[in-house]
Amino acid sequence: MLKLKASTLSIILLLLCLSVFSTAQRSAKNNTSLWKTLNGDPPLAVARGGFSGIFPDSSMTGYTLALITGLPDMILWCDVQLTSDGAGICFPELTLNNGSDIEGLFKKSSNTYLVNGVSRTGWFSVDFTLDALINVSLTQGVFSRSSLFDHSFFQIVTVEDVARQLKPPGLWLNIQHDAFFSQQNLSMRSYVISVSKSVIVNYISSPEVNFLRSIVTRFKPSPTKLIFRFLGQNDIEPSTNQTYGSLLKNLTFIKTFASGILVPKTYIWPLDKDLYLMPHTSVVLDAHKEGLEIFASDFANDVPFAYDYNYDPVAEYLNFIDNDNFSVDGVLSDFPITPSEAIDCFSHMDKNNSGPAIPLVISHEGASGEYPGCTDLAYKQAISDGADILDCPVQMSKDGIPFCLGSINLIERTTAAQSLSNLVVNIPELNAEGIFSFSVDWSDIQTLKPVILHPYPEASLYRNPRNKNAGSFVALSDFLALANNATSISGVVIRIENASYLAEKQGLGVTDAVIEALSKAGYNNKTSKKVMIQSSNSAVLIKLKEGKNNYELVYEVEEDIRDALNSTILDITKFANSLVINKNSVYIRNFGFLTGATDVVSKLQAFKLPVYVQLFRNEFFSQAWDFFSDAYVELNSFVVGAGVDGVITDFPGTANKYRRNRCLTLGKDTPSYMTPVGPGSLLTVSDTQPPALAPSPILEVADVTEPPFPSVAAKPDTDNGTGDGASAPPPKQPSGQAKLVAGIFLSNIAIILATVLLI
């Protein structure tokens, strides 16, 4: 057995004492409905290598975090490898070099072996004694995950270490390569029989038939369950020389030596070539018919999965455990907090239960995570998803029609670059080059196709490709009519930006157009819908306040701030009723980790100003590591932890589902997986800290003071409607500088077109 170093023990004690997740605050598992599992019990969450989505796989700290943040009956998974002296260690791979620093410590100790007939080279556990591994440190084996913990010395641990020191509710040993160890004169059979006499082993799995058949008689009288693990359907099982796909058709045979099966999740819900779900197979029902439990593997929050789930990992789990046809008996996950909350908080929810009114769910360009933003389909989806407030960022066409679009630059949200490239201009006042809405008549804008926005192409995270050009653009008048007719919508928010420029340079009065549209739509006196008007320009809100209307005026603080002076807040109260701030103004983020929290929310609320926070997205790339690549953990930390009044989101369905989950109503019995995170908690575990960043500024009076709102000038007499201060690229390039600007723009166009065409 390895002797844990003091640093590792202190880390464990630290995690156990974190107030962010209290093991004493765990609810009983959800028994609100008869589960469609084999025995009618709730499905199990199995932590693969502990919390391996955050900490190095099979580290004691990863195992500990899984227990702290998971269900009361969390199962810890250990991939067992044998050392040359027969010790059983937990490590995810047969070779130790991907997942530890062994290569640097033993530079000349690599070896080559045949594994299932295939030559593999690396640092194998069979070439080292247990004592030789005492100074080897575990590292993150998935390169897309944070490597910050790689230098914190997470020691390789044995099966006995995990069982005796952590005393988990359940322990699962996976034996992946029994045949290989037998070739090295090491008996995995003898090891698992021996270890099961000293510690409780609840599950033993293997993809090798002969191994399970060799131990079945020894474990029949015990509570240990044997699970046959299926690999790829075309992979060959070495004992029978059959494919796993063919073995799947003979579950009666599997039943002779196993009480359950473990299958990749695609065995149950296969995907087509475009990563969309196909109809589910019958494998769960077939297994249950044979009296076999069935577990699903390959769950991770930080990898792309079926587009049908819209980057919502809880939605994926629910599709396996809470549907009208079946439920698997357990799931194997790198992020065990997420199946825990899916099982206990989100399953079997009453679809007619609207949930609490907090937080206010405000759409961002409608359901722009599923459809191109500000289209009729995006708005209808947001209504269906349960948004409270529907938003319209107003732009003006050349002929003065106000319409909804997320950017004044048509290139960013439409196919304008493909058909209107002659209207490209560079406008210094807008700090942008593009094709602008005020240069194009509304009738011509309507001929364009919308384009779904992909915020994170650098992470290869693309939004629903089938909907990339779906929907139609919506005039403000049509938007207001749609919202007014939606009984579930409590109000609208109209976002006004660039109003001063439009008034002075383009002769377009966007504020007047908004007021007129609201009046014509009956929002002044004929509807109970709340009207919110949002702007980052205080002069716009001051102008609107002079109209003595009942609108809620919302001031948007565009930059990240760490504080706001009382005098600044008092000044804001003169022209605004509420504020929109960024997520980084609530929790301080550095290199992907939370380092602290501000008191901006509570300070603003002390002046009776509701605080709405933006921008929430399902994609894990948008979330700090502390939120475990889980949109619900993030939402909960802002709503319960920071007390925000509303959330602005591309995925209103996720926010609405969050506030409807049953765990929010449990009070002192709230489980750990629905408890806000503690900013900075993860970083305390790391011996390496990210470099310090300059602090965000304090919001001062000068930051919210704008020149008086200008009068609307006469419309410019130009063909392209660009007005003063704009320049269109000439057809010929008279100078190197002009050529450079045009070249940059064409490069941008090429990138945009390539993105659109490739998706």
Tab-separated table of C-alpha atoms in Angstrom, residues 228-631:
chain	number	residue	atom	x	y	z
A	228	PHE	CA	-19.472	-7.669	-18.903
A	229	ARG	CA	-18.092	-4.575	-20.602
A	230	PHE	CA	-18.826	-4.122	-24.307
A	231	LEU	CA	-16.274	-2.286	-26.422
A	232	GLY	CA	-16.807	-1.077	-30.005
A	233	GLN	CA	-19.311	-3.168	-31.914
A	234	ASN	CA	-16.681	-4.178	-34.478
A	235	ASP	CA	-13.935	-4.867	-31.924
A	236	ILE	CA	-13.008	-8.480	-31.320
A	237	GLU	CA	-13.486	-10.016	-27.885
A	238	PRO	CA	-10.247	-12.047	-27.421
A	239	SER	CA	-11.721	-15.063	-25.599
A	240	THR	CA	-14.468	-15.925	-28.091
A	241	ASN	CA	-12.981	-14.282	-31.172
A	242	GLN	CA	-16.399	-12.745	-31.799
A	243	THR	CA	-17.215	-9.080	-32.259
A	244	TYR	CA	-18.898	-7.329	-29.381
A	245	GLY	CA	-21.723	-6.540	-31.766
A	246	SER	CA	-22.385	-10.242	-32.263
A	247	LEU	CA	-22.136	-10.931	-28.515
A	248	LEU	CA	-24.796	-8.296	-27.961
A	249	LYS	CA	-27.206	-10.565	-29.797
A	250	ASN	CA	-26.603	-13.374	-27.318
A	251	LEU	CA	-27.361	-11.861	-23.925
A	252	THR	CA	-28.509	-15.276	-22.704
A	253	PHE	CA	-24.886	-16.365	-22.954
A	254	ILE	CA	-23.704	-13.232	-21.115
A	255	LYS	CA	-26.154	-14.000	-18.326
A	256	THR	CA	-24.287	-17.248	-17.556
A	257	PHE	CA	-21.325	-15.374	-16.088
A	258	ALA	CA	-22.491	-11.771	-15.476
A	259	SER	CA	-25.350	-10.015	-13.757
A	260	GLY	CA	-25.102	-6.918	-15.894
A	261	ILE	CA	-23.548	-5.273	-18.924
A	262	LEU	CA	-21.751	-1.982	-19.513
A	263	VAL	CA	-22.128	-0.496	-22.977
A	264	PRO	CA	-21.006	2.714	-24.705
A	265	LYS	CA	-23.890	5.172	-24.742
A	266	THR	CA	-24.112	4.971	-28.541
A	267	TYR	CA	-25.252	1.351	-28.190
A	268	ILE	CA	-28.452	2.813	-26.737
A	269	TRP	CA	-28.849	6.121	-28.565
A	270	PRO	CA	-26.816	5.843	-31.798
A	271	LEU	CA	-25.782	8.952	-33.740
A	272	ASP	CA	-25.898	9.575	-37.450
A	273	LYS	CA	-22.918	10.929	-39.376
A	274	ASP	CA	-23.976	14.510	-38.571
A	275	LEU	CA	-24.033	13.880	-34.791
A	276	TYR	CA	-27.806	13.799	-34.445
A	277	LEU	CA	-29.660	11.181	-32.457
A	278	MET	CA	-31.161	8.232	-34.235
A	279	PRO	CA	-34.038	6.219	-32.735
A	280	HIS	CA	-33.006	4.347	-29.605
A	281	THR	CA	-32.164	0.672	-29.872
A	282	SER	CA	-33.791	-2.112	-27.875
A	283	VAL	CA	-30.619	-2.972	-25.938
A	284	VAL	CA	-31.875	-1.686	-22.562
A	285	LEU	CA	-35.166	-3.543	-22.842
A	286	ASP	CA	-33.367	-6.644	-24.137
A	287	ALA	CA	-30.968	-6.617	-21.185
A	288	HIS	CA	-33.757	-6.161	-18.668
A	289	LYS	CA	-35.712	-8.956	-20.309
A	290	GLU	CA	-32.746	-11.251	-19.639
A	291	GLY	CA	-32.560	-10.058	-16.044
A	292	LEU	CA	-29.355	-8.103	-16.679
A	293	GLU	CA	-28.635	-4.659	-15.328
A	294	ILE	CA	-27.325	-2.275	-17.965
A	295	PHE	CA	-24.926	0.612	-17.437
A	296	ALA	CA	-23.974	3.252	-20.002
A	297	SER	CA	-20.469	4.702	-20.374
A	298	ASP	CA	-18.607	7.543	-22.118
A	299	PHE	CA	-20.347	10.476	-20.432
A	300	ALA	CA	-18.344	13.687	-20.165
A	301	ASN	CA	-19.498	17.305	-20.035
A	302	ASP	CA	-16.551	18.757	-21.908
A	303	VAL	CA	-16.747	16.943	-25.222
A	304	PRO	CA	-19.188	17.571	-28.061
A	305	PHE	CA	-22.205	15.277	-27.984
A	306	ALA	CA	-25.418	15.003	-29.976
A	307	TYR	CA	-26.663	18.365	-31.246
A	308	ASP	CA	-30.133	17.382	-30.040
A	309	TYR	CA	-29.030	18.164	-26.465
A	310	ASN	CA	-27.872	21.725	-27.249
A	311	TYR	CA	-24.765	21.279	-25.066
A	312	ASP	CA	-26.926	20.497	-22.040
A	313	PRO	CA	-25.357	17.464	-20.292
A	314	VAL	CA	-28.329	17.055	-17.932
A	315	ALA	CA	-30.602	16.687	-20.961
A	316	GLU	CA	-28.373	13.876	-22.204
A	317	TYR	CA	-28.497	11.976	-18.919
A	318	LEU	CA	-32.272	12.386	-18.719
A	319	ASN	CA	-32.587	10.812	-22.148
A	320	PHE	CA	-31.007	7.663	-20.699
A	321	ILE	CA	-32.752	7.563	-17.325
A	322	ASP	CA	-36.070	9.380	-17.680
A	323	ASN	CA	-37.959	8.624	-20.850
A	324	ASP	CA	-41.207	6.842	-21.566
A	325	ASN	CA	-39.531	3.580	-22.556
A	326	PHE	CA	-36.618	2.666	-20.290
A	327	SER	CA	-33.971	3.690	-17.811
A	328	VAL	CA	-30.428	2.414	-17.646
A	329	ASP	CA	-29.360	1.160	-14.221
A	330	GLY	CA	-26.382	3.491	-13.989
A	331	VAL	CA	-24.107	5.867	-15.883
A	332	LEU	CA	-20.314	6.115	-15.944
A	333	SER	CA	-19.177	9.743	-15.941
A	334	ASP	CA	-16.059	11.919	-15.752
A	335	PHE	CA	-18.215	14.622	-14.109
A	336	PRO	CA	-20.235	12.736	-11.467
A	337	ILE	CA	-21.917	15.869	-10.111
A	338	THR	CA	-24.018	16.106	-13.285
A	339	PRO	CA	-25.650	12.647	-13.234
A	340	SER	CA	-26.203	13.179	-9.505
A	341	GLU	CA	-28.269	16.286	-10.100
A	342	ALA	CA	-29.961	14.749	-13.137
A	343	ILE	CA	-31.090	11.730	-11.120
A	344	ASP	CA	-32.083	13.505	-7.920
A	345	CYS	CA	-33.160	16.993	-9.005
A	346	PHE	CA	-34.270	16.954	-12.641
A	347	SER	CA	-35.801	13.552	-13.306
A	348	HIS	CA	-39.559	13.047	-13.280
A	349	MET	CA	-40.211	16.761	-13.059
A	350	ASP	CA	-43.805	17.867	-13.410
A	351	LYS	CA	-43.879	19.437	-16.846
A	352	ASN	CA	-46.787	21.610	-15.773
A	353	ASN	CA	-44.883	23.025	-12.816
A	354	SER	CA	-43.765	26.530	-13.757
A	355	GLY	CA	-41.367	26.762	-10.814
A	356	PRO	CA	-40.380	29.870	-8.875
A	357	ALA	CA	-40.275	33.320	-10.477
A	358	ILE	CA	-36.603	33.755	-9.543
A	359	PRO	CA	-34.467	34.112	-11.472
A	360	LEU	CA	-36.124	36.076	-14.241
A	361	VAL	CA	-35.233	34.289	-17.470
A	362	ILE	CA	-34.413	36.788	-20.210
A	363	SER	CA	-33.684	35.520	-23.686
A	364	HIS	CA	-30.667	36.695	-25.638
A	365	GLU	CA	-31.739	37.087	-29.262
A	366	GLY	CA	-34.428	34.522	-28.500
A	367	ALA	CA	-33.251	30.946	-28.151
A	368	SER	CA	-30.131	31.831	-30.148
A	369	GLY	CA	-28.341	28.700	-29.017
A	370	GLU	CA	-30.735	26.625	-31.108
A	371	TYR	CA	-31.658	28.913	-34.022
A	372	PRO	CA	-30.161	31.976	-35.673
A	373	GLY	CA	-30.711	34.811	-33.221
A	374	CYS	CA	-33.655	37.201	-33.511
A	375	THR	CA	-35.512	35.052	-36.028
A	376	ASP	CA	-39.127	34.033	-35.682
A	377	LEU	CA	-38.039	30.475	-34.875
A	378	ALA	CA	-35.611	31.621	-32.178
A	379	TYR	CA	-38.357	33.650	-30.520
A	380	LYS	CA	-40.937	30.886	-30.755
A	381	GLN	CA	-38.443	28.440	-29.252
A	382	ALA	CA	-37.703	30.859	-26.391
A	383	ILE	CA	-41.430	31.100	-25.679
A	384	SER	CA	-41.747	27.310	-25.754
A	385	ASP	CA	-38.684	26.992	-23.498
A	386	GLY	CA	-40.290	29.095	-20.778
A	387	ALA	CA	-38.533	32.456	-21.088
A	388	ASP	CA	-40.124	35.256	-19.059
A	389	ILE	CA	-38.768	38.167	-21.058
A	390	LEU	CA	-38.299	38.158	-24.815
A	391	ASP	CA	-35.551	40.449	-26.104
A	392	CYS	CA	-35.155	42.462	-29.278
A	393	PRO	CA	-31.875	44.253	-30.044
A	394	VAL	CA	-33.218	46.942	-32.374
A	395	GLN	CA	-31.486	47.877	-35.610
A	396	MET	CA	-32.675	50.338	-38.235
A	397	SER	CA	-32.912	49.685	-41.946
A	398	LYS	CA	-32.077	52.350	-44.518
A	399	ASP	CA	-35.772	53.113	-44.999
A	400	GLY	CA	-36.350	53.543	-41.275
A	401	ILE	CA	-37.870	50.199	-40.328
A	402	PRO	CA	-36.883	49.014	-36.834
A	403	PHE	CA	-36.182	45.292	-36.693
A	404	CYS	CA	-34.519	42.761	-34.384
A	405	LEU	CA	-30.951	41.651	-35.005
A	406	GLY	CA	-28.038	40.991	-32.683
A	407	SER	CA	-25.609	43.250	-34.522
A	408	ILE	CA	-25.735	46.467	-36.518
A	409	ASN	CA	-23.271	44.752	-38.856
A	410	LEU	CA	-25.223	42.419	-41.130
A	411	ILE	CA	-22.137	40.322	-41.837
A	412	GLU	CA	-22.191	38.933	-38.292
A	413	ARG	CA	-25.729	37.535	-38.384
A	414	THR	CA	-26.743	37.211	-42.061
A	415	THR	CA	-25.522	36.104	-45.481
A	416	ALA	CA	-25.055	39.744	-46.552
A	417	ALA	CA	-21.387	39.131	-47.383
A	418	GLN	CA	-22.436	36.838	-50.205
A	419	SER	CA	-24.735	39.281	-52.002
A	420	LEU	CA	-24.126	42.822	-50.752
A	421	SER	CA	-20.339	43.087	-50.737
A	422	ASN	CA	-20.589	46.351	-52.694
A	423	LEU	CA	-21.973	47.976	-49.536
A	424	VAL	CA	-18.899	47.297	-47.422
A	425	VAL	CA	-17.809	50.406	-45.513
A	426	ASN	CA	-15.416	51.262	-42.710
A	427	ILE	CA	-17.023	53.408	-39.989
A	428	PRO	CA	-14.612	54.724	-37.339
A	429	GLU	CA	-17.434	55.793	-35.013
A	430	LEU	CA	-18.606	52.188	-34.824
A	431	ASN	CA	-15.037	50.902	-34.795
A	432	ALA	CA	-16.027	48.403	-37.428
A	433	GLU	CA	-15.942	47.522	-41.076
A	434	GLY	CA	-18.882	45.742	-42.587
A	435	ILE	CA	-22.283	45.947	-44.207
A	436	PHE	CA	-24.525	47.910	-41.887
A	437	SER	CA	-28.258	47.645	-41.462
A	438	PHE	CA	-28.817	51.355	-42.129
A	439	SER	CA	-27.294	50.922	-45.603
A	440	VAL	CA	-29.910	48.362	-46.695
A	441	ASP	CA	-33.664	48.692	-47.154
A	442	TRP	CA	-35.835	46.378	-45.065
A	443	SER	CA	-37.171	44.615	-48.160
A	444	ASP	CA	-33.593	43.732	-49.178
A	445	ILE	CA	-32.688	42.598	-45.661
A	446	GLN	CA	-35.616	40.213	-45.782
A	447	THR	CA	-34.102	38.513	-48.837
A	448	LEU	CA	-31.010	37.547	-46.826
A	449	LYS	CA	-30.692	34.352	-44.856
A	450	PRO	CA	-30.016	34.433	-41.116
A	451	VAL	CA	-26.851	32.768	-39.838
A	452	ILE	CA	-26.573	31.030	-36.486
A	453	LEU	CA	-23.773	32.413	-34.337
A	454	HIS	CA	-20.996	30.043	-33.254
A	455	PRO	CA	-19.313	31.711	-30.261
A	456	TYR	CA	-16.590	29.087	-29.821
A	457	PRO	CA	-15.328	27.810	-33.180
A	458	GLU	CA	-11.791	27.707	-31.744
A	459	ALA	CA	-12.992	24.861	-29.519
A	460	SER	CA	-14.788	23.167	-32.453
A	461	LEU	CA	-18.106	23.761	-30.698
A	462	TYR	CA	-20.711	24.491	-33.324
A	463	ARG	CA	-24.375	25.090	-32.826
A	464	ASN	CA	-27.176	23.175	-34.454
A	465	PRO	CA	-26.019	22.887	-38.118
A	466	ARG	CA	-29.440	21.816	-39.351
A	467	ASN	CA	-30.763	25.187	-38.241
A	468	LYS	CA	-27.814	27.277	-39.395
A	469	ASN	CA	-29.962	29.348	-41.787
A	470	ALA	CA	-33.431	28.615	-40.378
A	471	GLY	CA	-36.077	31.213	-39.699
A	472	SER	CA	-37.019	34.686	-40.903
A	473	PHE	CA	-36.029	38.136	-39.741
A	474	VAL	CA	-38.544	39.943	-37.573
A	475	ALA	CA	-39.588	43.585	-37.675
A	476	LEU	CA	-40.049	45.201	-34.271
A	477	SER	CA	-43.796	45.443	-34.851
A	478	ASP	CA	-44.017	41.703	-35.528
A	479	PHE	CA	-41.841	40.944	-32.508
A	480	LEU	CA	-44.142	42.945	-30.247
A	481	ALA	CA	-47.212	41.212	-31.664
A	482	LEU	CA	-45.625	37.788	-31.148
A	483	ALA	CA	-44.740	38.561	-27.539
A	484	ASN	CA	-48.131	40.092	-26.839
A	485	ASN	CA	-49.909	36.967	-28.057
A	486	ALA	CA	-47.724	34.637	-25.976
A	487	THR	CA	-49.529	34.162	-22.669
A	488	SER	CA	-46.437	32.736	-20.950
A	489	ILE	CA	-44.306	35.803	-21.732
A	490	SER	CA	-44.438	38.430	-18.986
A	491	GLY	CA	-42.656	41.152	-20.893
A	492	VAL	CA	-40.192	42.335	-23.493
A	493	VAL	CA	-36.819	44.031	-23.371
A	494	ILE	CA	-35.847	46.341	-26.215
A	495	ARG	CA	-32.103	46.834	-26.509
A	496	ILE	CA	-30.981	50.126	-28.038
A	497	GLU	CA	-27.356	50.742	-29.023
A	498	ASN	CA	-25.628	53.175	-31.391
A	499	ALA	CA	-28.598	55.540	-31.075
A	500	SER	CA	-26.499	58.730	-31.030
A	501	TYR	CA	-24.597	57.729	-34.157
A	502	LEU	CA	-27.796	56.800	-35.985
A	503	ALA	CA	-29.405	60.116	-35.058
A	504	GLU	CA	-26.427	62.324	-35.926
A	505	LYS	CA	-24.933	60.543	-38.917
A	506	GLN	CA	-27.772	58.564	-40.451
A	507	GLY	CA	-30.810	60.684	-39.652
A	508	LEU	CA	-32.502	57.703	-38.009
A	509	GLY	CA	-34.308	58.126	-34.696
A	510	VAL	CA	-34.220	54.663	-33.209
A	511	THR	CA	-35.611	55.738	-29.824
A	512	ASP	CA	-38.547	57.481	-31.489
A	513	ALA	CA	-39.133	54.420	-33.673
A	514	VAL	CA	-39.193	52.158	-30.606
A	515	ILE	CA	-41.661	54.393	-28.723
A	516	GLU	CA	-43.908	54.587	-31.774
A	517	ALA	CA	-43.848	50.808	-32.291
A	518	LEU	CA	-44.678	50.171	-28.625
A	519	SER	CA	-47.578	52.603	-28.815
A	520	LYS	CA	-48.971	51.101	-32.004
A	521	ALA	CA	-48.714	47.605	-30.528
A	522	GLY	CA	-50.731	48.671	-27.491
A	523	TYR	CA	-47.928	48.312	-24.961
A	524	ASN	CA	-48.682	51.731	-23.482
A	525	ASN	CA	-52.190	51.022	-22.268
A	526	LYS	CA	-53.652	47.857	-23.761
A	527	THR	CA	-51.402	45.119	-22.443
A	528	SER	CA	-50.193	43.874	-19.076
A	529	LYS	CA	-46.783	42.979	-20.501
A	530	LYS	CA	-43.781	44.557	-18.843
A	531	VAL	CA	-41.695	46.776	-21.112
A	532	MET	CA	-37.965	47.038	-20.447
A	533	ILE	CA	-35.681	49.221	-22.514
A	534	GLN	CA	-31.976	48.512	-22.184
A	535	SER	CA	-28.988	50.567	-23.271
A	536	SER	CA	-25.355	51.080	-22.353
A	537	ASN	CA	-25.778	54.772	-23.196
A	538	SER	CA	-27.184	56.725	-20.247
A	539	ALA	CA	-28.259	59.537	-22.603
A	540	VAL	CA	-30.713	57.158	-24.274
A	541	LEU	CA	-32.271	56.245	-20.943
A	542	ILE	CA	-32.408	59.884	-19.836
A	543	LYS	CA	-34.244	60.762	-23.040
A	544	LEU	CA	-36.707	57.922	-22.496
A	545	LYS	CA	-37.223	58.892	-18.851
A	546	GLU	CA	-38.319	62.336	-19.977
A	547	GLY	CA	-41.246	60.680	-21.731
A	548	LYS	CA	-42.816	59.874	-18.344
A	549	ASN	CA	-43.707	56.308	-19.329
A	550	ASN	CA	-43.920	53.214	-17.176
A	551	TYR	CA	-41.064	51.403	-18.866
A	552	GLU	CA	-38.351	49.725	-16.812
A	553	LEU	CA	-35.148	51.421	-17.935
A	554	VAL	CA	-32.179	49.069	-17.800
A	555	TYR	CA	-28.611	50.332	-17.783
A	556	GLU	CA	-26.022	47.960	-19.199
A	557	VAL	CA	-22.487	48.112	-17.813
A	558	GLU	CA	-20.468	46.826	-20.734
A	559	GLU	CA	-17.075	46.479	-19.058
A	560	ASP	CA	-16.185	44.108	-16.251
A	561	ILE	CA	-16.083	45.910	-12.899
A	562	ARG	CA	-14.962	44.899	-9.423
A	563	ASP	CA	-16.927	47.579	-7.570
A	564	ALA	CA	-19.095	50.658	-8.010
A	565	LEU	CA	-18.891	53.887	-6.057
A	566	ASN	CA	-21.973	54.835	-4.080
A	567	SER	CA	-22.022	58.149	-5.910
A	568	THR	CA	-22.033	56.283	-9.223
A	569	ILE	CA	-24.937	54.105	-8.173
A	570	LEU	CA	-26.881	57.143	-6.983
A	571	ASP	CA	-26.299	58.732	-10.385
A	572	ILE	CA	-27.548	55.581	-12.117
A	573	THR	CA	-30.766	55.621	-10.081
A	574	LYS	CA	-31.597	58.952	-11.698
A	575	PHE	CA	-32.025	57.376	-15.128
A	576	ALA	CA	-32.326	53.602	-14.645
A	577	ASN	CA	-34.498	51.171	-12.711
A	578	SER	CA	-32.221	48.128	-13.026
A	579	LEU	CA	-28.837	47.049	-14.370
A	580	VAL	CA	-27.261	44.451	-16.610
A	581	ILE	CA	-23.727	43.406	-15.690
A	582	ASN	CA	-21.328	40.767	-16.962
A	583	LYS	CA	-20.617	37.470	-15.211
A	584	ASN	CA	-17.042	38.582	-14.556
A	585	SER	CA	-18.388	41.489	-12.515
A	586	VAL	CA	-19.869	38.949	-10.088
A	587	TYR	CA	-17.165	36.282	-9.930
A	588	ILE	CA	-13.554	37.124	-10.734
A	589	ARG	CA	-12.076	34.760	-13.293
A	590	ASN	CA	-8.420	34.174	-14.099
A	591	PHE	CA	-7.167	31.639	-16.649
A	592	GLY	CA	-10.451	29.788	-16.477
A	593	PHE	CA	-10.621	29.573	-12.673
A	594	LEU	CA	-12.626	31.619	-10.198
A	595	THR	CA	-10.348	33.550	-7.880
A	596	GLY	CA	-12.914	35.455	-5.870
A	597	ALA	CA	-16.252	37.245	-5.784
A	598	THR	CA	-17.272	40.886	-5.783
A	599	ASP	CA	-20.092	42.513	-3.836
A	600	VAL	CA	-21.347	44.370	-6.903
A	601	VAL	CA	-24.695	42.544	-6.925
A	602	SER	CA	-25.533	43.136	-3.278
A	603	LYS	CA	-24.317	46.733	-3.477
A	604	LEU	CA	-26.578	47.539	-6.422
A	605	GLN	CA	-29.495	45.735	-4.819
A	606	ALA	CA	-29.007	47.816	-1.667
A	607	PHE	CA	-30.007	50.798	-3.825
A	608	LYS	CA	-33.134	48.884	-4.895
A	609	LEU	CA	-31.738	48.159	-8.345
A	610	PRO	CA	-32.478	44.640	-9.663
A	611	VAL	CA	-29.419	43.047	-11.252
A	612	TYR	CA	-29.559	40.937	-14.423
A	613	VAL	CA	-26.404	39.076	-15.421
A	614	GLN	CA	-25.162	38.126	-18.885
A	615	LEU	CA	-24.285	36.026	-20.798
A	616	PHE	CA	-25.148	32.433	-19.978
A	617	ARG	CA	-24.411	29.747	-22.522
A	618	ASN	CA	-24.549	25.964	-22.352
A	619	GLU	CA	-21.194	25.401	-24.046
A	620	PHE	CA	-18.691	24.281	-21.415
A	621	PHE	CA	-16.080	26.538	-22.989
A	622	SER	CA	-17.958	29.557	-21.623
A	623	GLN	CA	-17.807	28.368	-18.020
A	624	ALA	CA	-15.094	28.556	-15.376
A	625	TRP	CA	-13.521	25.225	-14.398
A	626	ASP	CA	-15.087	25.692	-10.960
A	627	PHE	CA	-18.520	25.090	-12.510
A	628	PHE	CA	-17.471	21.600	-13.661
A	629	SER	CA	-18.484	22.208	-17.305
A	630	ASP	CA	-22.094	22.157	-16.103
A	631	ALA	CA	-24.457	25.009	-16.998
